[in-house]
PDB file of C-alpha atoms in Angstrom:
ATOM      1  CA  MET H   1       0.021   0.001   0.462  1.00  0.00           C
ATOM      2  CA  ALA H   2       0.881   3.664  -0.652  1.00  0.00           C
ATOM      3  CA  LYS H   3       1.254   6.189   1.044  1.00  0.00           C
ATOM      4  CA  ILE H   4       2.024   9.740  -1.057  1.00  0.00           C
ATOM      5  CA  ARG H   5       2.078  13.253  -0.220  1.00  0.00           C
ATOM      6  CA  LEU H   6       2.142  15.515  -3.411  1.00  0.00           C
ATOM      7  CA  GLY H   7       2.489  18.657  -3.241  1.00  0.00           C
ATOM      8  CA  PHE H   8       4.415  21.017  -1.166  1.00  0.00           C
ATOM      9  CA  VAL H   9       2.929  22.316   2.454  1.00  0.00           C
ATOM     10  CA  SER H  10       1.962  25.683   2.773  1.00  0.00           C
ATOM     11  CA  ASN H  11      -0.502  28.139   4.294  1.00  0.00           C
ATOM     12  CA  SER H  12      -3.544  26.613   3.197  1.00  0.00           C
ATOM     13  CA  SER H  13      -5.457  26.439   5.446  1.00  0.00           C
ATOM     14  CA  SER H  14      -6.626  22.824   4.325  1.00  0.00           C
ATOM     15  CA  SER H  15      -5.085  19.902   2.360  1.00  0.00           C
ATOM     16  CA  SER H  16      -7.083  16.992   0.593  1.00  0.00           C
ATOM     17  CA  PHE H  17      -7.178  13.241   0.386  1.00  0.00           C
ATOM     18  CA  ILE H  18      -7.693  11.373  -2.722  1.00  0.00           C
ATOM     19  CA  VAL H  19      -8.586   7.219  -1.538  1.00  0.00           C
ATOM     20  CA  LYS H  20      -8.582   5.063  -3.731  1.00  0.00           C
ATOM     21  CA  VAL H  21     -11.355   2.529  -4.423  1.00  0.00           C
ATOM     22  CA  ASP H  22     -11.627  -0.640  -4.853  1.00  0.00           C
ATOM     23  CA  LYS H  23     -14.874  -3.029  -5.519  1.00  0.00           C
ATOM     24  CA  ASN H  24     -13.790  -4.741  -1.804  1.00  0.00           C
ATOM     25  CA  ASP H  25     -13.912  -1.795   0.090  1.00  0.00           C
ATOM     26  CA  PHE H  26     -16.929  -1.963   0.806  1.00  0.00           C
ATOM     27  CA  ASP H  27     -17.964  -5.592   2.885  1.00  0.00           C
ATOM     28  CA  CYS H  28     -19.023  -4.696   5.934  1.00  0.00           C
ATOM     29  CA  PRO H  29     -22.282  -2.639   5.834  1.00  0.00           C
ATOM     30  CA  LYS H  30     -20.721  -0.062   9.084  1.00  0.00           C
ATOM     31  CA  CYS H  31     -17.104   0.153   7.196  1.00  0.00           C
ATOM     32  CA  LYS H  32     -19.383   1.317   4.432  1.00  0.00           C
ATOM     33  CA  LYS H  33     -21.264   3.503   6.282  1.00  0.00           C
ATOM     34  CA  LEU H  34     -18.165   5.556   8.090  1.00  0.00           C
ATOM     35  CA  ILE H  35     -16.160   6.226   4.204  1.00  0.00           C
ATOM     36  CA  GLU H  36     -20.086   7.803   3.150  1.00  0.00           C
ATOM     37  CA  THR H  37     -20.043  10.141   5.991  1.00  0.00           C
ATOM     38  CA  ILE H  38     -16.132  11.235   6.055  1.00  0.00           C
ATOM     39  CA  PHE H  39     -15.533  11.328   2.179  1.00  0.00           C
ATOM     40  CA  LYS H  40     -17.164  12.365  -0.200  1.00  0.00           C
ATOM     41  CA  VAL H  41     -18.007   9.311  -3.220  1.00  0.00           C
ATOM     42  CA  LEU H  42     -17.544  10.513  -6.675  1.00  0.00           C
ATOM     43  CA  SER H  43     -16.281   9.621 -10.412  1.00  0.00           C
ATOM     44  CA  ALA H  44     -12.377  10.426 -11.249  1.00  0.00           C
ATOM     45  CA  LYS H  45     -13.784  12.306 -13.898  1.00  0.00           C
ATOM     46  CA  GLU H  46     -16.496  14.459 -12.004  1.00  0.00           C
ATOM     47  CA  TYR H  47     -13.713  15.181  -9.706  1.00  0.00           C
ATOM     48  CA  VAL H  48     -11.376  16.128 -12.539  1.00  0.00           C
ATOM     49  CA  THR H  49     -14.065  18.693 -13.679  1.00  0.00           C
ATOM     50  CA  GLU H  50     -16.444  20.090 -11.784  1.00  0.00           C
ATOM     51  CA  GLU H  51     -13.239  20.414  -8.934  1.00  0.00           C
ATOM     52  CA  LEU H  52     -10.742  20.933 -10.318  1.00  0.00           C
ATOM     53  CA  GLY H  53     -11.897  22.560 -12.450  1.00  0.00           C
ATOM     54  CA  TYR H  54     -10.772  20.997 -15.952  1.00  0.00           C
ATOM     55  CA  ASP H  55     -12.731  21.083 -19.430  1.00  0.00           C
ATOM     56  CA  THR H  56     -12.414  17.292 -19.588  1.00  0.00           C
ATOM     57  CA  VAL H  57      -9.797  14.035 -18.189  1.00  0.00           C
ATOM     58  CA  GLU H  58      -7.680  14.765 -22.075  1.00  0.00           C
ATOM     59  CA  ASP H  59      -6.807  18.721 -20.630  1.00  0.00           C
ATOM     60  CA  PHE H  60      -5.657  17.109 -17.378  1.00  0.00           C
ATOM     61  CA  LEU H  61      -3.803  14.432 -18.254  1.00  0.00           C
ATOM     62  CA  THR H  62      -2.100  17.025 -20.186  1.00  0.00           C
ATOM     63  CA  TRP H  63      -0.076  18.183 -17.739  1.00  0.00           C
ATOM     64  CA  ARG H  64       0.691  15.161 -15.871  1.00  0.00           C
ATOM     65  CA  LYS H  65       3.747  12.973 -16.265  1.00  0.00           C
ATOM     66  CA  GLU H  66       4.440  10.248 -18.210  1.00  0.00           C
ATOM     67  CA  ASP H  67       5.110   7.442 -15.834  1.00  0.00           C
ATOM     68  CA  ASP H  68       2.308   9.410 -13.149  1.00  0.00           C
ATOM     69  CA  SER H  69       0.955   6.680 -11.184  1.00  0.00           C
ATOM     70  CA  SER H  70      -0.697   8.433  -9.123  1.00  0.00           C
ATOM     71  CA  ILE H  71      -4.732   7.147  -7.498  1.00  0.00           C
ATOM     72  CA  LEU H  72      -6.412  10.119  -9.508  1.00  0.00           C
ATOM     73  CA  VAL H  73      -4.762   9.445 -12.958  1.00  0.00           C
ATOM     74  CA  ARG H  74      -4.730   5.774 -12.409  1.00  0.00           C
ATOM     75  CA  ALA H  75      -9.080   5.908 -11.550  1.00  0.00           C
ATOM     76  CA  LEU H  76      -8.948   7.868 -14.557  1.00  0.00           C
ATOM     77  CA  LYS H  77      -7.585   5.344 -16.073  1.00  0.00           C
ATOM     78  CA  GLU H  78      -9.936   2.974 -15.350  1.00  0.00           C
ATOM     79  CA  ASP H  79     -13.324   4.890 -15.271  1.00  0.00           C
ATOM     80  CA  LEU H  80     -13.272   4.332 -11.328  1.00  0.00           C
ATOM     81  CA  ASN H  81     -14.453   6.200  -8.411  1.00  0.00           C
ATOM     82  CA  ILE H  82     -12.509   8.156  -5.643  1.00  0.00           C
ATOM     83  CA  LEU H  83     -13.383   9.400  -1.260  1.00  0.00           C
ATOM     84  CA  LEU H  84     -12.292  12.739  -1.730  1.00  0.00           C
ATOM     85  CA  ALA H  85     -12.759  14.788   2.084  1.00  0.00           C
ATOM     86  CA  THR H  86     -11.539  18.435   2.713  1.00  0.00           C
ATOM     87  CA  VAL H  87     -10.252  18.464   6.154  1.00  0.00           C
ATOM     88  CA  GLU H  88      -8.823  21.485   8.369  1.00  0.00           C
ATOM     89  CA  TYR H  89      -5.363  22.094   9.203  1.00  0.00           C
ATOM     90  CA  GLY H  90      -5.169  20.186  12.566  1.00  0.00           C
ATOM     91  CA  ALA H  91      -7.043  17.129  11.164  1.00  0.00           C
ATOM     92  CA  GLU H  92      -4.911  15.249   8.532  1.00  0.00           C
ATOM     93  CA  GLU H  93      -3.794  12.541  11.405  1.00  0.00           C
ATOM     94  CA  THR H  94      -7.857  11.157  11.796  1.00  0.00           C
ATOM     95  CA  ILE H  95      -8.211  11.159   8.419  1.00  0.00           C
ATOM     96  CA  ARG H  96      -4.905   9.214   8.267  1.00  0.00           C
ATOM     97  CA  ASP H  97      -5.680   6.890  11.004  1.00  0.00           C
ATOM     98  CA  ILE H  98      -8.878   6.608   9.446  1.00  0.00           C
ATOM     99  CA  CYS H  99      -7.288   5.142   6.014  1.00  0.00           C
ATOM    100  CA  ASP H 100      -4.664   3.409   7.826  1.00  0.00           C
ATOM    101  CA  ALA H 101      -7.485   1.271   9.932  1.00  0.00           C
ATOM    102  CA  LEU H 102      -8.793   0.797   6.742  1.00  0.00           C
ATOM    103  CA  ASP H 103      -5.962   0.116   5.093  1.00  0.00           C
ATOM    104  CA  LEU H 104      -7.122   2.482   2.371  1.00  0.00           C
ATOM    105  CA  GLU H 105      -4.207   3.218  -0.122  1.00  0.00           C
ATOM    106  CA  TYR H 106      -4.674   7.317  -0.418  1.00  0.00           C
ATOM    107  CA  GLU H 107      -2.432  10.641  -1.219  1.00  0.00           C
ATOM    108  CA  GLU H 108      -2.420  13.900   0.257  1.00  0.00           C
ATOM    109  CA  GLU H 109      -2.737  16.912  -0.796  1.00  0.00           C
ATOM    110  CA  TYR H 110      -1.702  21.128  -0.441  1.00  0.00           C
TER     111      TYR H 110
END
Protein backbone atom coordinates (compact mmCIF):
# COMPACT_ATOMS: atom_id res chain seq x y z
CA MET A 1 0.00 0.00 0.00
CA ALA A 2 1.38 3.39 -0.97
CA LYS A 3 0.91 6.56 0.97
CA ILE A 4 2.04 9.48 -1.12
CA ARG A 5 2.18 13.14 -0.22
CA LEU A 6 2.02 15.42 -3.23
CA GLY A 7 2.73 19.09 -3.43
CA PHE A 8 4.37 21.18 -0.78
CA VAL A 9 3.48 22.63 2.56
CA SER A 10 1.85 26.00 2.05
CA ASN A 11 -0.10 28.55 4.04
CA SER A 12 -3.30 26.73 3.13
CA SER A 13 -5.67 26.07 6.00
CA SER A 14 -6.77 22.71 4.62
CA SER A 15 -5.55 19.51 3.02
CA SER A 16 -7.32 17.24 0.57
CA PHE A 17 -7.14 13.48 0.62
CA ILE A 18 -7.82 11.38 -2.46
CA VAL A 19 -8.53 7.77 -1.59
CA LYS A 20 -8.52 4.83 -3.98
CA VAL A 21 -11.74 2.84 -4.03
CA ASP A 22 -11.72 -0.88 -4.69
CA LYS A 23 -14.94 -2.83 -5.06
CA ASN A 24 -14.13 -4.87 -1.94
CA ASP A 25 -13.53 -1.81 0.26
CA PHE A 26 -17.20 -1.65 1.22
CA ASP A 27 -17.97 -5.25 2.15
CA CYS A 28 -18.54 -4.20 5.77
CA PRO A 29 -21.78 -2.16 6.09
CA LYS A 30 -20.47 -0.19 9.09
CA CYS A 31 -17.26 0.64 7.24
CA LYS A 32 -19.28 1.78 4.23
CA LYS A 33 -21.40 4.08 6.40
CA LEU A 34 -18.30 5.52 8.08
CA ILE A 35 -16.61 6.14 4.72
CA GLU A 36 -19.69 7.80 3.23
CA THR A 37 -19.96 10.05 6.30
CA ILE A 38 -16.38 11.26 6.08
CA PHE A 39 -15.68 11.25 2.37
CA LYS A 40 -17.40 12.52 -0.73
CA VAL A 41 -17.75 9.66 -3.23
CA LEU A 42 -17.41 10.75 -6.85
CA SER A 43 -16.05 9.56 -10.13
CA ALA A 44 -12.48 10.47 -10.91
CA LYS A 45 -13.72 12.16 -14.09
CA GLU A 46 -16.20 14.23 -12.11
CA TYR A 47 -13.45 15.29 -9.68
CA VAL A 48 -11.19 16.48 -12.50
CA THR A 49 -13.86 18.45 -14.32
CA GLU A 50 -16.03 19.73 -11.47
CA GLU A 51 -13.65 20.05 -8.53
CA LEU A 52 -10.39 20.85 -10.32
CA GLY A 53 -12.04 22.80 -13.16
CA TYR A 54 -10.51 21.11 -16.20
CA ASP A 55 -12.65 21.11 -19.35
CA THR A 56 -11.88 17.46 -20.05
CA VAL A 57 -9.97 14.57 -18.53
CA GLU A 58 -7.61 14.74 -21.50
CA ASP A 59 -6.75 18.36 -20.61
CA PHE A 60 -5.87 17.24 -17.10
CA LEU A 61 -3.77 14.31 -18.30
CA THR A 62 -1.71 16.49 -20.66
CA TRP A 63 -0.31 18.24 -17.57
CA ARG A 64 0.71 14.97 -15.89
CA LYS A 65 3.95 13.11 -16.44
CA GLU A 66 3.70 10.07 -18.69
CA ASP A 67 4.75 7.74 -15.86
CA ASP A 68 2.36 9.29 -13.31
CA SER A 69 0.93 6.46 -11.20
CA SER A 70 -1.03 8.59 -8.75
CA ILE A 71 -4.36 7.34 -7.45
CA LEU A 72 -6.23 9.94 -9.47
CA VAL A 73 -4.52 9.10 -12.77
CA ARG A 74 -5.05 5.37 -12.22
CA ALA A 75 -8.71 5.96 -11.34
CA LEU A 76 -9.19 8.05 -14.48
CA LYS A 77 -7.64 5.40 -16.69
CA GLU A 78 -9.80 2.68 -15.11
CA ASP A 79 -12.95 4.87 -14.95
CA LEU A 80 -13.28 4.39 -11.18
CA ASN A 81 -14.67 6.35 -8.28
CA ILE A 82 -12.52 8.03 -5.66
CA LEU A 83 -13.17 9.27 -2.16
CA LEU A 84 -12.41 12.89 -1.42
CA ALA A 85 -12.03 14.52 1.98
CA THR A 86 -10.98 18.09 2.60
CA VAL A 87 -10.00 18.71 6.19
CA GLU A 88 -8.92 21.75 8.14
CA TYR A 89 -5.34 22.11 9.28
CA GLY A 90 -4.74 19.86 12.26
CA ALA A 91 -7.33 17.20 11.37
CA GLU A 92 -5.17 15.38 8.82
CA GLU A 93 -3.98 12.77 11.30
CA THR A 94 -7.56 11.58 11.88
CA ILE A 95 -8.08 10.94 8.16
CA ARG A 96 -4.70 9.19 7.94
CA ASP A 97 -5.62 6.99 10.91
CA ILE A 98 -8.98 6.07 9.37
CA CYS A 99 -7.41 5.22 6.02
CA ASP A 100 -4.69 3.19 7.71
CA ALA A 101 -7.19 1.31 9.90
CA LEU A 102 -9.32 0.45 6.87
CA ASP A 103 -6.22 -0.33 4.76
CA LEU A 104 -7.17 2.29 2.16
CA GLU A 105 -4.60 3.69 -0.23
CA TYR A 106 -4.57 7.47 -0.13
CA GLU A 107 -2.73 10.56 -1.29
CA GLU A 108 -2.64 13.84 0.51
CA GLU A 109 -2.56 17.08 -1.44
CA TYR A 110 -1.87 20.48 0.10
